[in-house]
GROMACS .gro file of C-alpha atoms in nm:
model
  432
    1MET     CA    1   0.000   0.000   0.000
    2ASN     CA    2   0.144   0.348  -0.093
    3ARG     CA    3   0.169   0.627   0.167
    4THR     CA    4  -0.111   0.839   0.012
    5GLY     CA    5  -0.352   0.546   0.006
    6GLY     CA    6  -0.276   0.461   0.370
    7ILE     CA    7  -0.342   0.818   0.483
    8MET     CA    8  -0.673   0.827   0.295
    9ARG     CA    9  -0.787   0.500   0.452
   10ARG     CA   10  -0.698   0.621   0.802
   11LEU     CA   11  -0.884   0.948   0.744
   12PHE     CA   12  -1.187   0.753   0.626
   13LEU     CA   13  -1.187   0.533   0.936
   14VAL     CA   14  -1.156   0.832   1.170
   15GLY     CA   15  -1.445   1.006   0.995
   16PHE     CA   16  -1.658   0.689   1.000
   17MET     CA   17  -1.603   0.636   1.373
   18ALA     CA   18  -1.697   0.996   1.440
   19LEU     CA   19  -2.017   0.948   1.243
   20TRP     CA   20  -2.089   0.614   1.415
   21SER     CA   21  -2.071   0.783   1.756
   22GLY     CA   22  -2.372   0.992   1.655
   23LEU     CA   23  -2.583   0.692   1.556
   24VAL     CA   24  -2.827   0.506   1.779
   25LEU     CA   25  -2.954   0.153   1.714
   26ILE     CA   26  -3.334   0.137   1.753
   27PRO     CA   27  -3.491  -0.212   1.738
   28THR     CA   28  -3.787  -0.235   1.503
   29ALA     CA   29  -4.069  -0.454   1.637
   30TYR     CA   30  -4.231  -0.707   1.407
   31ALA     CA   31  -4.593  -0.820   1.418
   32MET     CA   32  -4.690  -1.168   1.534
   33ASP     CA   33  -4.861  -1.436   1.324
   34GLN     CA   34  -5.164  -1.637   1.437
   35PRO     CA   35  -5.302  -1.951   1.265
   36ILE     CA   36  -5.674  -1.934   1.185
   37PHE     CA   37  -5.823  -2.285   1.151
   38GLY     CA   38  -6.145  -2.378   0.971
   39GLY     CA   39  -6.338  -2.678   0.848
   40THR     CA   40  -6.692  -2.801   0.798
   41LEU     CA   41  -6.885  -3.128   0.784
   42ASP     CA   42  -7.111  -2.983   0.514
   43ASN     CA   43  -7.029  -3.089   0.156
   44LEU     CA   44  -6.926  -2.829  -0.098
   45SER     CA   45  -7.188  -2.744  -0.359
   46GLY     CA   46  -7.093  -2.840  -0.713
   47THR     CA   47  -7.323  -2.578  -0.865
   48ALA     CA   48  -7.372  -2.281  -0.632
   49THR     CA   49  -7.149  -2.008  -0.486
   50GLU     CA   50  -7.141  -2.048  -0.108
   51TYR     CA   51  -6.988  -1.882   0.198
   52VAL     CA   52  -6.863  -1.991   0.540
   53ARG     CA   53  -6.696  -1.835   0.845
   54ILE     CA   54  -6.319  -1.820   0.801
   55ASN     CA   55  -6.277  -2.006   1.132
   56ASP     CA   56  -6.582  -2.228   1.095
   57ASN     CA   57  -6.600  -2.530   1.322
   58GLY     CA   58  -6.822  -2.779   1.145
   59GLN     CA   59  -7.124  -2.573   1.048
   60THR     CA   60  -7.291  -2.517   0.712
   61TRP     CA   61  -7.193  -2.350   0.384
   62HIS     CA   62  -7.444  -2.072   0.315
   63GLY     CA   63  -7.585  -1.922  -0.002
   64THR     CA   64  -7.622  -1.585   0.175
   65ILE     CA   65  -7.293  -1.420   0.267
   66ALA     CA   66  -7.421  -1.246   0.583
   67ARG     CA   67  -7.479  -1.585   0.742
   68SER     CA   68  -7.104  -1.650   0.730
   69TYR     CA   69  -6.975  -1.324   0.875
   70THR     CA   70  -6.722  -1.280   1.152
   71ALA     CA   71  -6.569  -0.941   1.233
   72VAL     CA   72  -6.237  -0.770   1.294
   73PRO     CA   73  -6.243  -0.644   1.657
   74ALA     CA   74  -6.269  -0.275   1.748
   75ASN     CA   75  -5.944  -0.074   1.727
   76VAL     CA   76  -5.761  -0.359   1.551
   77SER     CA   77  -5.603  -0.380   1.207
   78GLY     CA   78  -5.376  -0.635   1.043
   79LYS     CA   79  -5.330  -0.867   0.747
   80PHE     CA   80  -5.451  -1.206   0.631
   81LYS     CA   81  -5.211  -1.422   0.431
   82ASN     CA   82  -5.102  -1.779   0.348
   83LEU     CA   83  -5.442  -1.924   0.259
   84LYS     CA   84  -5.444  -2.305   0.230
   85VAL     CA   85  -5.738  -2.531   0.141
   86HIS     CA   86  -5.768  -2.910   0.132
   87VAL     CA   87  -6.068  -3.115   0.006
   88THR     CA   88  -6.146  -3.480   0.069
   89ILE     CA   89  -6.235  -3.557  -0.295
   90ALA     CA   90  -6.077  -3.402  -0.606
   91PRO     CA   91  -6.312  -3.186  -0.817
   92GLY     CA   92  -6.269  -3.401  -1.129
   93ALA     CA   93  -6.129  -3.348  -1.479
   94GLY     CA   94  -6.209  -3.004  -1.622
   95THR     CA   95  -6.372  -2.879  -1.299
   96SER     CA   96  -6.258  -2.671  -1.003
   97TYR     CA   97  -6.332  -2.493  -0.677
   98ALA     CA   98  -6.203  -2.138  -0.621
   99PHE     CA   99  -6.170  -2.025  -0.259
  100THR     CA  100  -6.145  -1.654  -0.173
  101LEU     CA  101  -6.128  -1.443   0.142
  102MET     CA  102  -6.414  -1.192   0.137
  103VAL     CA  103  -6.377  -0.858   0.318
  104ASP     CA  104  -6.693  -0.651   0.368
  105GLY     CA  105  -6.859  -0.875   0.108
  106VAL     CA  106  -6.598  -0.804  -0.161
  107ALA     CA  107  -6.352  -1.059  -0.301
  108SER     CA  108  -5.995  -0.995  -0.185
  109ALA     CA  109  -5.668  -1.087  -0.354
  110LEU     CA  110  -5.620  -1.384  -0.118
  111THR     CA  111  -5.746  -1.676  -0.325
  112CYS     CA  112  -5.657  -2.021  -0.458
  113THR     CA  113  -5.816  -2.283  -0.684
  114ILE     CA  114  -5.833  -2.663  -0.660
  115SER     CA  115  -5.868  -2.814  -1.009
  116ASP     CA  116  -5.896  -3.151  -1.184
  117THR     CA  117  -5.727  -3.425  -0.979
  118ALA     CA  118  -5.575  -3.194  -0.716
  119ILE     CA  119  -5.701  -3.197  -0.358
  120ALA     CA  120  -5.520  -2.887  -0.225
  121CYS     CA  121  -5.430  -2.529  -0.313
  122SER     CA  122  -5.257  -2.235  -0.148
  123ASP     CA  123  -5.187  -1.864  -0.189
  124THR     CA  124  -4.857  -1.778  -0.026
  125THR     CA  125  -4.807  -1.459  -0.230
  126ASN     CA  126  -5.093  -1.221  -0.162
  127GLN     CA  127  -5.159  -1.039   0.166
  128VAL     CA  128  -5.482  -0.856   0.245
  129THR     CA  129  -5.493  -0.563   0.489
  130VAL     CA  130  -5.810  -0.527   0.699
  131THR     CA  131  -5.920  -0.267   0.950
  132GLU     CA  132  -6.145  -0.263   1.256
  133LYS     CA  133  -6.504  -0.388   1.229
  134GLN     CA  134  -6.476  -0.518   0.872
  135THR     CA  135  -6.663  -0.841   0.802
  136LEU     CA  136  -6.480  -1.158   0.699
  137SER     CA  137  -6.591  -1.478   0.526
  138LEU     CA  138  -6.462  -1.748   0.290
  139ARG     CA  139  -6.624  -1.799  -0.051
  140SER     CA  140  -6.635  -2.116  -0.262
  141VAL     CA  141  -6.711  -2.087  -0.635
  142PRO     CA  142  -6.748  -2.411  -0.835
  143THR     CA  143  -6.675  -2.429  -1.209
  144GLY     CA  144  -6.776  -2.714  -1.438
  145THR     CA  145  -6.988  -2.898  -1.177
  146PRO     CA  146  -6.714  -3.049  -0.960
  147SER     CA  147  -6.778  -3.327  -0.707
  148SER     CA  148  -7.040  -3.221  -0.454
  149LEU     CA  149  -6.939  -3.490  -0.205
  150ALA     CA  150  -6.619  -3.318  -0.091
  151ASP     CA  151  -6.565  -3.172   0.254
  152ALA     CA  152  -6.321  -2.881   0.283
  153THR     CA  153  -6.076  -2.779   0.552
  154TRP     CA  154  -5.862  -2.467   0.542
  155SER     CA  155  -5.641  -2.228   0.734
  156MET     CA  156  -5.474  -1.891   0.696
  157LEU     CA  157  -5.247  -1.662   0.895
  158TRP     CA  158  -5.347  -1.342   1.074
  159GLU     CA  159  -5.062  -1.092   1.108
  160GLY     CA  160  -5.109  -0.819   1.366
  161SER     CA  161  -4.975  -0.667   1.684
  162SER     CA  162  -5.188  -0.916   1.881
  163ALA     CA  163  -5.422  -1.213   1.828
  164ILE     CA  164  -5.793  -1.205   1.747
  165VAL     CA  165  -6.090  -1.421   1.852
  166ILE     CA  166  -6.377  -1.407   1.603
  167GLY     CA  167  -6.717  -1.571   1.564
  168GLY     CA  168  -7.072  -1.546   1.443
  169THR     CA  169  -7.408  -1.717   1.431
  170PRO     CA  170  -7.659  -1.751   1.146
  171GLY     CA  171  -7.932  -1.834   1.399
  172ASN     CA  172  -8.183  -1.580   1.523
  173LEU     CA  173  -8.098  -1.398   1.843
  174VAL     CA  174  -8.361  -1.513   2.090
  175ASN     CA  175  -8.544  -1.200   2.205
  176SER     CA  176  -8.668  -1.338   2.537
  177GLY     CA  177  -8.430  -1.504   2.780
  178THR     CA  178  -8.053  -1.508   2.817
  179GLN     CA  179  -7.859  -1.707   2.558
  180TYR     CA  180  -7.493  -1.810   2.517
  181GLU     CA  181  -7.269  -1.842   2.212
  182LYS     CA  182  -6.928  -1.995   2.145
  183ILE     CA  183  -6.712  -1.686   2.132
  184SER     CA  184  -6.452  -1.847   1.902
  185GLY     CA  185  -6.606  -1.971   1.580
  186GLY     CA  186  -6.964  -1.938   1.693
  187ASP     CA  187  -7.240  -2.188   1.633
  188SER     CA  188  -7.563  -2.233   1.437
  189SER     CA  189  -7.765  -2.104   1.731
  190GLY     CA  190  -7.738  -1.997   2.092
  191SER     CA  191  -7.818  -2.204   2.398
  192GLY     CA  192  -7.990  -2.121   2.723
  193THR     CA  193  -7.731  -2.334   2.905
  194ILE     CA  194  -7.392  -2.172   2.961
  195ALA     CA  195  -7.201  -2.503   2.965
  196ALA     CA  196  -7.339  -2.596   2.622
  197ARG     CA  197  -7.145  -2.315   2.453
  198SER     CA  198  -6.844  -2.267   2.683
  199GLN     CA  199  -6.489  -2.306   2.555
  200LEU     CA  200  -6.163  -2.342   2.746
  201ASN     CA  201  -5.869  -2.102   2.742
  202ALA     CA  202  -5.508  -2.223   2.775
  203THR     CA  203  -5.316  -1.904   2.697
  204ALA     CA  204  -5.205  -1.619   2.925
  205GLY     CA  205  -5.311  -1.281   2.793
  206THR     CA  206  -5.569  -1.003   2.801
  207LEU     CA  207  -5.906  -0.974   2.628
  208LYS     CA  208  -6.017  -0.630   2.506
  209ASN     CA  209  -6.187  -0.437   2.224
  210LEU     CA  210  -6.511  -0.632   2.182
  211TYR     CA  211  -6.718  -0.555   1.871
  212VAL     CA  212  -7.062  -0.704   1.793
  213ALA     CA  213  -7.283  -0.641   1.489
  214THR     CA  214  -7.618  -0.762   1.357
  215ASP     CA  215  -7.807  -0.743   1.029
  216LEU     CA  216  -8.091  -0.540   1.187
  217PRO     CA  217  -8.138  -0.243   0.951
  218SER     CA  218  -8.339  -0.046   1.208
  219GLY     CA  219  -8.187  -0.188   1.524
  220PRO     CA  220  -8.371  -0.375   1.802
  221GLY     CA  221  -8.640  -0.106   1.824
  222THR     CA  222  -8.710   0.198   2.037
  223GLY     CA  223  -8.649   0.127   2.404
  224LYS     CA  224  -8.526  -0.226   2.325
  225SER     CA  225  -8.180  -0.380   2.329
  226TYR     CA  226  -7.941  -0.674   2.325
  227GLN     CA  227  -7.660  -0.666   2.579
  228PHE     CA  228  -7.349  -0.876   2.506
  229ASN     CA  229  -7.120  -0.987   2.789
  230VAL     CA  230  -6.797  -1.185   2.788
  231ILE     CA  231  -6.835  -1.443   3.066
  232VAL     CA  232  -6.524  -1.593   3.228
  233ASP     CA  233  -6.562  -1.886   3.469
  234GLY     CA  234  -6.934  -1.817   3.498
  235THR     CA  235  -6.892  -1.451   3.596
  236ALA     CA  236  -6.927  -1.134   3.390
  237SER     CA  237  -6.577  -1.016   3.296
  238GLY     CA  238  -6.672  -0.650   3.267
  239ILE     CA  239  -6.628  -0.656   2.887
  240THR     CA  240  -6.973  -0.563   2.763
  241CYS     CA  241  -7.163  -0.364   2.501
  242THR     CA  242  -7.528  -0.305   2.415
  243ILE     CA  243  -7.706  -0.275   2.080
  244SER     CA  244  -8.012  -0.060   2.142
  245ASP     CA  245  -8.285   0.143   1.972
  246ALA     CA  246  -8.187   0.205   1.607
  247ALA     CA  247  -7.824   0.085   1.633
  248ALA     CA  248  -7.704  -0.229   1.454
  249ASN     CA  249  -7.374  -0.274   1.638
  250CYS     CA  250  -7.186  -0.198   1.960
  251GLU     CA  251  -6.833  -0.204   2.098
  252ASP     CA  252  -6.641  -0.196   2.425
  253ALA     CA  253  -6.302  -0.035   2.370
  254THR     CA  254  -6.247   0.035   2.741
  255ASN     CA  255  -6.278  -0.275   2.957
  256THR     CA  256  -6.024  -0.559   2.968
  257LYS     CA  257  -5.994  -0.903   3.126
  258ALA     CA  258  -5.668  -1.078   3.216
  259LEU     CA  259  -5.646  -1.455   3.163
  260THR     CA  260  -5.385  -1.697   3.293
  261GLY     CA  261  -5.498  -2.033   3.147
  262GLY     CA  262  -5.771  -2.280   3.239
  263GLU     CA  263  -6.067  -2.035   3.221
  264GLU     CA  264  -6.407  -2.113   3.071
  265ILE     CA  265  -6.508  -1.849   2.814
  266VAL     CA  266  -6.848  -1.781   2.657
  267LEU     CA  267  -7.037  -1.488   2.500
  268GLU     CA  268  -7.368  -1.403   2.666
  269HIS     CA  269  -7.650  -1.200   2.511
  270VAL     CA  270  -7.936  -1.063   2.717
  271PRO     CA  271  -8.244  -0.915   2.543
  272SER     CA  272  -8.450  -0.637   2.696
  273GLY     CA  273  -8.796  -0.517   2.593
  274THR     CA  274  -8.859  -0.795   2.337
  275PRO     CA  275  -8.628  -0.656   2.066
  276THR     CA  276  -8.655  -0.739   1.697
  277ALA     CA  277  -8.495  -1.078   1.628
  278ALA     CA  278  -8.172  -1.061   1.426
  279ASP     CA  279  -8.116  -1.324   1.158
  280ASN     CA  280  -7.736  -1.297   1.171
  281THR     CA  281  -7.490  -1.175   1.434
  282TRP     CA  282  -7.111  -1.157   1.422
  283TRP     CA  283  -6.834  -1.042   1.655
  284GLY     CA  284  -6.463  -1.010   1.726
  285ILE     CA  285  -6.245  -0.947   2.030
  286GLU     CA  286  -5.874  -0.878   2.063
  287PHE     CA  287  -5.645  -1.113   2.258
  288VAL     CA  288  -5.313  -0.960   2.368
  289PRO     CA  289  -5.085  -1.252   2.463
  290THR     CA  290  -4.848  -1.225   2.757
  291THR     CA  291  -4.587  -1.398   2.540
  292SER     CA  292  -4.564  -1.248   2.192
  293GLY     CA  293  -4.629  -1.508   1.927
  294GLU     CA  294  -4.880  -1.706   2.133
  295SER     CA  295  -5.247  -1.722   2.035
  296PRO     CA  296  -5.548  -1.907   2.180
  297VAL     CA  297  -5.716  -2.213   2.028
  298TRP     CA  298  -6.054  -2.270   2.197
  299GLY     CA  299  -6.279  -2.575   2.156
  300GLY     CA  300  -6.579  -2.756   2.297
  301ASP     CA  301  -6.930  -2.868   2.213
  302ASN     CA  302  -7.249  -2.984   2.380
  303ASP     CA  303  -7.205  -3.331   2.228
  304SER     CA  304  -7.050  -3.598   2.453
  305PRO     CA  305  -6.765  -3.828   2.341
  306GLY     CA  306  -6.844  -4.197   2.300
  307THR     CA  307  -6.797  -4.425   2.603
  308LEU     CA  308  -6.705  -4.738   2.403
  309ASP     CA  309  -6.505  -4.625   2.098
  310THR     CA  310  -6.240  -4.371   2.003
  311GLU     CA  311  -6.393  -4.056   1.857
  312TYR     CA  312  -6.259  -3.734   1.707
  313ASN     CA  313  -6.341  -3.365   1.699
  314PHE     CA  314  -6.220  -3.038   1.551
  315VAL     CA  315  -5.925  -2.887   1.736
  316HIS     CA  316  -6.071  -2.536   1.708
  317GLY     CA  317  -6.434  -2.457   1.781
  318GLY     CA  318  -6.564  -2.807   1.836
  319GLU     CA  319  -6.856  -2.995   1.680
  320ILE     CA  320  -7.015  -3.337   1.725
  321TRP     CA  321  -6.778  -3.621   1.818
  322ASP     CA  322  -6.738  -3.863   1.527
  323ALA     CA  323  -6.576  -4.205   1.475
  324GLY     CA  324  -6.437  -4.091   1.137
  325GLU     CA  325  -6.124  -3.886   1.189
  326SER     CA  326  -6.089  -3.754   0.833
  327SER     CA  327  -6.417  -3.564   0.857
  328MET     CA  328  -6.296  -3.382   1.171
  329TYR     CA  329  -5.969  -3.250   1.033
  330GLN     CA  330  -5.870  -2.884   1.028
  331LEU     CA  331  -5.580  -2.770   0.812
  332ASN     CA  332  -5.278  -2.640   0.999
  333GLN     CA  333  -5.013  -2.375   0.949
  334VAL     CA  334  -4.647  -2.419   1.043
  335CYS     CA  335  -4.646  -2.357   1.418
  336THR     CA  336  -4.600  -2.513   1.762
  337LEU     CA  337  -4.902  -2.633   1.961
  338ARG     CA  338  -4.873  -2.662   2.339
  339ASP     CA  339  -5.050  -2.617   2.675
  340LEU     CA  340  -5.347  -2.850   2.630
  341TYR     CA  341  -5.626  -2.798   2.885
  342VAL     CA  342  -5.939  -3.019   2.907
  343LYS     CA  343  -6.244  -2.980   3.132
  344ALA     CA  344  -6.548  -3.203   3.183
  345ALA     CA  345  -6.900  -3.124   3.292
  346GLY     CA  346  -6.877  -3.431   3.519
  347ALA     CA  347  -6.621  -3.685   3.639
  348PRO     CA  348  -6.572  -4.015   3.448
  349GLY     CA  349  -6.610  -4.225   3.765
  350SER     CA  350  -6.385  -4.440   3.980
  351THR     CA  351  -6.111  -4.624   3.780
  352LYS     CA  352  -6.253  -4.475   3.458
  353SER     CA  353  -6.120  -4.211   3.223
  354PHE     CA  354  -6.121  -4.026   2.893
  355THR     CA  355  -5.780  -3.964   2.733
  356PHE     CA  356  -5.757  -3.665   2.497
  357THR     CA  357  -5.475  -3.636   2.242
  358LEU     CA  358  -5.388  -3.387   1.970
  359ARG     CA  359  -5.337  -3.578   1.644
  360THR     CA  360  -5.177  -3.491   1.310
  361SER     CA  361  -5.258  -3.647   0.975
  362ASP     CA  362  -4.897  -3.745   0.906
  363ALA     CA  363  -4.802  -3.895   1.241
  364GLY     CA  364  -5.119  -3.998   1.422
  365ASN     CA  365  -5.085  -3.963   1.797
  366SER     CA  366  -4.872  -3.675   1.914
  367LEU     CA  367  -4.698  -3.609   2.243
  368LEU     CA  368  -4.962  -3.357   2.352
  369GLY     CA  369  -5.235  -3.519   2.559
  370CYS     CA  370  -5.387  -3.578   2.903
  371ALA     CA  371  -5.647  -3.794   3.077
  372VAL     CA  372  -5.948  -3.693   3.287
  373SER     CA  373  -5.971  -3.977   3.540
  374ASP     CA  374  -6.169  -4.102   3.839
  375THR     CA  375  -6.331  -3.813   4.027
  376ALA     CA  376  -6.135  -3.540   3.846
  377THR     CA  377  -6.303  -3.307   3.598
  378THR     CA  378  -5.989  -3.147   3.449
  379CYS     CA  379  -5.651  -3.236   3.306
  380ASN     CA  380  -5.371  -3.052   3.129
  381ASP     CA  381  -5.040  -3.105   2.955
  382THR     CA  382  -4.818  -2.800   2.989
  383ALA     CA  383  -4.490  -2.994   2.964
  384ASP     CA  384  -4.508  -3.118   2.605
  385ASP     CA  385  -4.555  -2.957   2.265
  386ILE     CA  386  -4.575  -3.056   1.901
  387SER     CA  387  -4.404  -2.869   1.619
  388ILE     CA  388  -4.595  -2.872   1.292
  389THR     CA  389  -4.358  -2.841   0.996
  390ASP     CA  390  -4.560  -2.997   0.713
  391THR     CA  391  -4.773  -2.726   0.556
  392ASP     CA  392  -5.041  -2.981   0.453
  393ASN     CA  393  -5.072  -3.131   0.800
  394ARG     CA  394  -5.426  -3.171   0.926
  395LEU     CA  395  -5.524  -3.172   1.293
  396SER     CA  396  -5.785  -3.337   1.510
  397ILE     CA  397  -5.835  -3.414   1.879
  398SER     CA  398  -5.917  -3.768   1.987
  399SER     CA  399  -6.108  -3.903   2.286
  400VAL     CA  400  -6.029  -4.258   2.402
  401PRO     CA  401  -6.249  -4.402   2.680
  402SER     CA  402  -6.117  -4.647   2.938
  403ALA     CA  403  -6.188  -5.019   2.904
  404THR     CA  404  -6.461  -4.981   3.162
  405ALA     CA  405  -6.705  -4.736   3.010
  406PRO     CA  406  -6.677  -4.397   3.182
  407THR     CA  407  -6.967  -4.171   3.265
  408THR     CA  408  -7.025  -3.954   2.961
  409GLY     CA  409  -7.067  -3.580   2.960
  410ARG     CA  410  -6.976  -3.260   2.783
  411TYR     CA  411  -6.603  -3.179   2.739
  412TYR     CA  412  -6.432  -2.860   2.630
  413TRP     CA  413  -6.069  -2.787   2.563
  414GLY     CA  414  -5.813  -2.527   2.469
  415MET     CA  415  -5.448  -2.506   2.367
  416THR     CA  416  -5.189  -2.249   2.267
  417ALA     CA  417  -5.052  -2.196   1.916
  418PHE     CA  418  -4.709  -2.039   1.893
  419ILE     CA  419  -4.526  -1.888   1.596
  420GLN     CA  420  -4.192  -1.727   1.673
  421PRO     CA  421  -4.217  -1.355   1.589
  422ALA     CA  422  -3.969  -1.242   1.324
  423SER     CA  423  -3.636  -1.131   1.473
  424THR     CA  424  -3.611  -0.766   1.554
  425ARG     CA  425  -3.420  -0.559   1.306
  426ASN     CA  426  -3.208  -0.260   1.406
  427ARG     CA  427  -3.282   0.078   1.256
  428LEU     CA  428  -3.016   0.357   1.251
  429ILE     CA  429  -3.098   0.716   1.338
  430VAL     CA  430  -2.857   1.009   1.368
  431VAL     CA  431  -2.837   1.195   1.700
  432ASP     CA  432  -2.736   1.560   1.666
   0.00000   0.00000   0.00000
């Protein structure tokens, strides 16, 4: 190296170090991802356009889009991405099914098509931004009269600063007497019994920003209302809002409820003054996890598992228990599932039990499971987890009764999904 070049390099280094001393590294936070699971026991139509909730848990495809709505919670925005769909029977040569995320009733760019002999499709390219209170649904459009015997299961990713819990019901709101709804996924109708619609939480975090909407064009009526309450362990959580008079929706952007794991969750609605019955109702609530990257998976149904044979159910939402596992699959995203909690309406009985296990389509039984035994009514597995790496993996939860038939009853469950948030990236700013 010549003398002039050496001097220039030293001058450059001195100047660079002086500049570096005026720079500050600021970490840039990344949003978390949450898997949204869906699936239905209802066959796809080979001739008609139909709609379903994006996190449906075994209900019906609908010809009217409003019957499939869920909603983005109040004060929340984010993105949907990575749509994946799997069907049990291929459409057939020259035919297809196109699946599309609908936002406020309009087709978004997130879409994929299953054609000919294929049984799966995905869209890993497009991302769709949504804002608070927008409606969400999944559309199926057949072309060429494909097989109408196929069941569909699907999933997508929600990207936001926190997780969301969304649901809806295409059943009329009962306008006399308190009713309860599954808060995650929803159901075809409410129930007057709180245990029939309760779900179980396994994830530490905080609930907030409830939003509820109906299809009532003129509201419940003058002097009439529907009050919606988030109930935790049988007690009002303080998160509440009321649709009254001419309003069609309500929100609670003030009250919050902290959860630690093991809580029963349900949405209550209380009519006042014999309000006009709503055909369709949908809702959303924000879940801020204590550990970034965690999101809740809530399940349960009024149906009881069999006392003689192994039966299966949807991991999210919950539907009737069934001896056929393939009909109870929900399509997964790459993630880790952990912290399984199970609760029973009654104990199995002395020396009797039900064993519950998370299952995957590629490996059968997983390491995540627990047994409700003897006089106990709960169990959990917080020590194990299962990492899902296959993007076409399908999930179910199994119930295996003891050799001596246990006392049957309603069971509900919950677990935690975890996707590692993207690593923080440092951003340089100059300090004068």
